[in-house]
């Protein structure tokens, strides 16, 4: 069970700069997710869609999730760690230093660890935050990816 951080205001969030959050709950990346993502994006490379070739040619012998599929889970994982009361919107504004480090094989479990690296109040009263994110793979020494997420909170 994850201890979800509940924040009552933007000022409270500003005070959490430097705080480590997580880990989140584990999410299992199953074959349906991988195939649906491949179909949606049109990226139907055999490493994502052909279990027979994967058994023969890939190190784990399983199809792998597209890196952008694991990246797309960030919001879900983040909302499992932090609840910001009174928030009108949370907009993903960009990414810095995104690196896909280790492939995620079908039926792997991933989770998020992050640090609130910076938070600043903008002139329009939005809060801009910078989160250092690491998505781990259960049983692997290397993470699926690391990135800095920039978000605006209204």
Coordinates of C-alpha atoms in Angstrom, one line a residue:
X1 CA 0.0 0.0 0.0
X2 CA 1.4 3.4 -1.0
X3 CA 1.2 6.4 1.3
X4 CA -0.4 9.0 -0.9
X5 CA 0.8 12.5 -0.2
X6 CA -2.1 14.9 0.1
X7 CA -1.3 18.5 -0.5
X8 CA -3.8 21.3 0.4
X9 CA -2.4 24.2 -1.6
X10 CA 0.3 25.3 -4.0
X11 CA 2.2 26.9 -1.1
X12 CA 2.3 23.5 0.6
X13 CA 3.7 22.0 -2.6
X14 CA 6.3 24.7 -2.8
X15 CA 7.6 23.6 0.6
X16 CA 8.1 20.1 -0.6
X17 CA 10.9 21.0 -3.0
X18 CA 13.6 18.3 -2.6
X19 CA 11.2 15.7 -1.3
X20 CA 11.4 12.1 -2.6
X21 CA 8.0 10.6 -3.5
X22 CA 7.2 6.9 -3.9
X23 CA 7.5 4.3 -4.8
X24 CA 4.1 4.0 -6.4
X25 CA 2.0 0.9 -6.7
X26 CA 3.2 -1.7 -9.3
X27 CA 1.5 -1.7 -12.7
X28 CA 1.7 -4.8 -14.9
X29 CA 2.4 -4.3 -18.6
X30 CA 0.4 -7.0 -20.3
X31 CA 0.2 -8.1 -23.9
X32 CA -3.1 -6.4 -24.6
X33 CA -1.6 -3.0 -23.5
X34 CA 1.4 -3.5 -25.8
X35 CA -0.7 -4.6 -28.8
X36 CA -3.2 -1.9 -28.3
X37 CA -0.5 0.7 -28.1
X38 CA 1.2 -0.7 -31.2
X39 CA -2.1 -0.5 -33.0
X40 CA -2.9 3.0 -31.9
X41 CA 0.5 4.4 -32.8
X42 CA 0.9 2.3 -36.0
X43 CA 4.3 1.2 -34.6
X44 CA 3.9 -2.6 -35.2
X45 CA 7.6 -3.6 -35.2
X46 CA 7.9 -7.3 -34.5
X47 CA 9.6 -6.6 -31.1
X48 CA 6.2 -5.3 -29.9
X49 CA 3.8 -7.6 -31.8
X50 CA 5.4 -11.0 -32.6
X51 CA 5.8 -13.4 -29.7
X52 CA 7.3 -16.1 -31.9
X53 CA 10.2 -13.9 -33.1
X54 CA 10.6 -12.5 -29.6
X55 CA 11.1 -16.0 -28.2
X56 CA 13.8 -16.6 -30.7
X57 CA 15.6 -13.2 -30.9
X58 CA 15.1 -11.1 -27.7
X59 CA 17.1 -11.7 -24.5
X60 CA 14.0 -12.3 -22.3
X61 CA 12.3 -14.2 -25.1
X62 CA 9.2 -11.9 -24.8
X63 CA 7.7 -9.0 -26.7
X64 CA 8.6 -5.6 -25.3
X65 CA 6.6 -2.5 -24.6
X66 CA 7.3 0.6 -26.7
X67 CA 9.3 3.1 -24.5
X68 CA 6.5 5.6 -25.1
X69 CA 4.0 3.2 -23.6
X70 CA 5.8 3.2 -20.3
X71 CA 6.2 6.9 -20.5
X72 CA 2.5 7.3 -21.0
X73 CA 1.9 5.7 -17.7
X74 CA 3.6 8.5 -15.8
X75 CA 0.4 10.4 -15.1
X76 CA -1.3 7.3 -13.7
X77 CA 1.6 6.5 -11.5
X78 CA 2.0 10.2 -10.4
X79 CA -1.7 10.5 -9.4
X80 CA -1.2 7.4 -7.2
X81 CA 1.5 9.2 -5.3
X82 CA 0.2 12.8 -4.9
X83 CA -3.2 14.4 -4.5
X84 CA -3.3 18.2 -4.8
X85 CA -6.6 19.6 -3.4
X86 CA -8.0 22.7 -5.0
X87 CA -6.2 22.0 -8.3
X88 CA -8.0 23.2 -11.4
X89 CA -5.6 21.6 -13.9
X90 CA -2.4 19.7 -14.1
X91 CA -0.8 20.1 -17.5
X92 CA 2.3 18.1 -18.7
X93 CA 4.4 20.9 -20.2
X94 CA 7.4 19.0 -21.3
X95 CA 10.3 16.6 -20.6
X96 CA 14.0 17.0 -20.0
X97 CA 16.7 14.4 -20.1
X98 CA 14.4 11.5 -21.1
X99 CA 16.3 8.3 -21.5
X100 CA 14.9 4.9 -22.2
X101 CA 17.4 2.6 -20.3
X102 CA 16.0 -0.9 -20.2
X103 CA 13.2 -2.5 -22.3
X104 CA 10.0 -3.6 -20.5
X105 CA 9.0 -7.2 -21.4
X106 CA 5.4 -8.3 -21.5
X107 CA 4.1 -9.2 -18.0
X108 CA 6.7 -7.0 -16.3
X109 CA 5.7 -4.8 -13.4
X110 CA 6.8 -1.1 -13.3
X111 CA 6.5 1.6 -10.6
X112 CA 7.5 5.2 -10.2
X113 CA 9.9 6.9 -7.8
X114 CA 10.3 10.7 -8.1
X115 CA 11.7 13.8 -6.5
X116 CA 10.1 17.2 -6.6
X117 CA 13.3 19.0 -7.8
X118 CA 11.9 22.5 -8.2
X119 CA 8.7 24.4 -7.8
X120 CA 8.0 28.1 -8.6
X121 CA 5.0 30.3 -8.7
X122 CA 4.6 32.1 -12.0
X123 CA 3.1 35.6 -12.6
X124 CA -0.2 34.1 -13.7
X125 CA -0.4 32.2 -10.3
X126 CA 0.3 28.9 -11.9
X127 CA 2.8 26.7 -10.2
X128 CA 5.5 25.2 -12.4
X129 CA 7.1 22.0 -11.1
X130 CA 10.1 19.9 -12.1
X131 CA 9.9 16.2 -11.2
X132 CA 12.8 13.9 -11.5
X133 CA 11.2 10.6 -12.4
X134 CA 12.5 7.0 -12.4
X135 CA 10.3 4.2 -13.6
X136 CA 11.6 0.9 -12.2
X137 CA 11.1 -2.6 -13.5
X138 CA 10.5 -5.3 -10.8
X139 CA 13.5 -7.6 -10.6
X140 CA 15.8 -5.5 -12.9
X141 CA 18.9 -3.5 -11.8
X142 CA 18.3 -0.8 -14.4
X143 CA 15.1 1.3 -14.7
X144 CA 12.9 1.4 -17.7
X145 CA 13.5 5.1 -18.0
X146 CA 14.5 8.3 -16.3
X147 CA 13.3 11.8 -17.1
X148 CA 12.5 15.2 -15.8
X149 CA 8.8 16.1 -16.1
X150 CA 7.8 19.7 -16.3
X151 CA 4.2 20.4 -15.3
X152 CA 2.0 23.4 -14.7
X153 CA -0.6 23.4 -12.0
X154 CA -3.5 25.8 -12.1

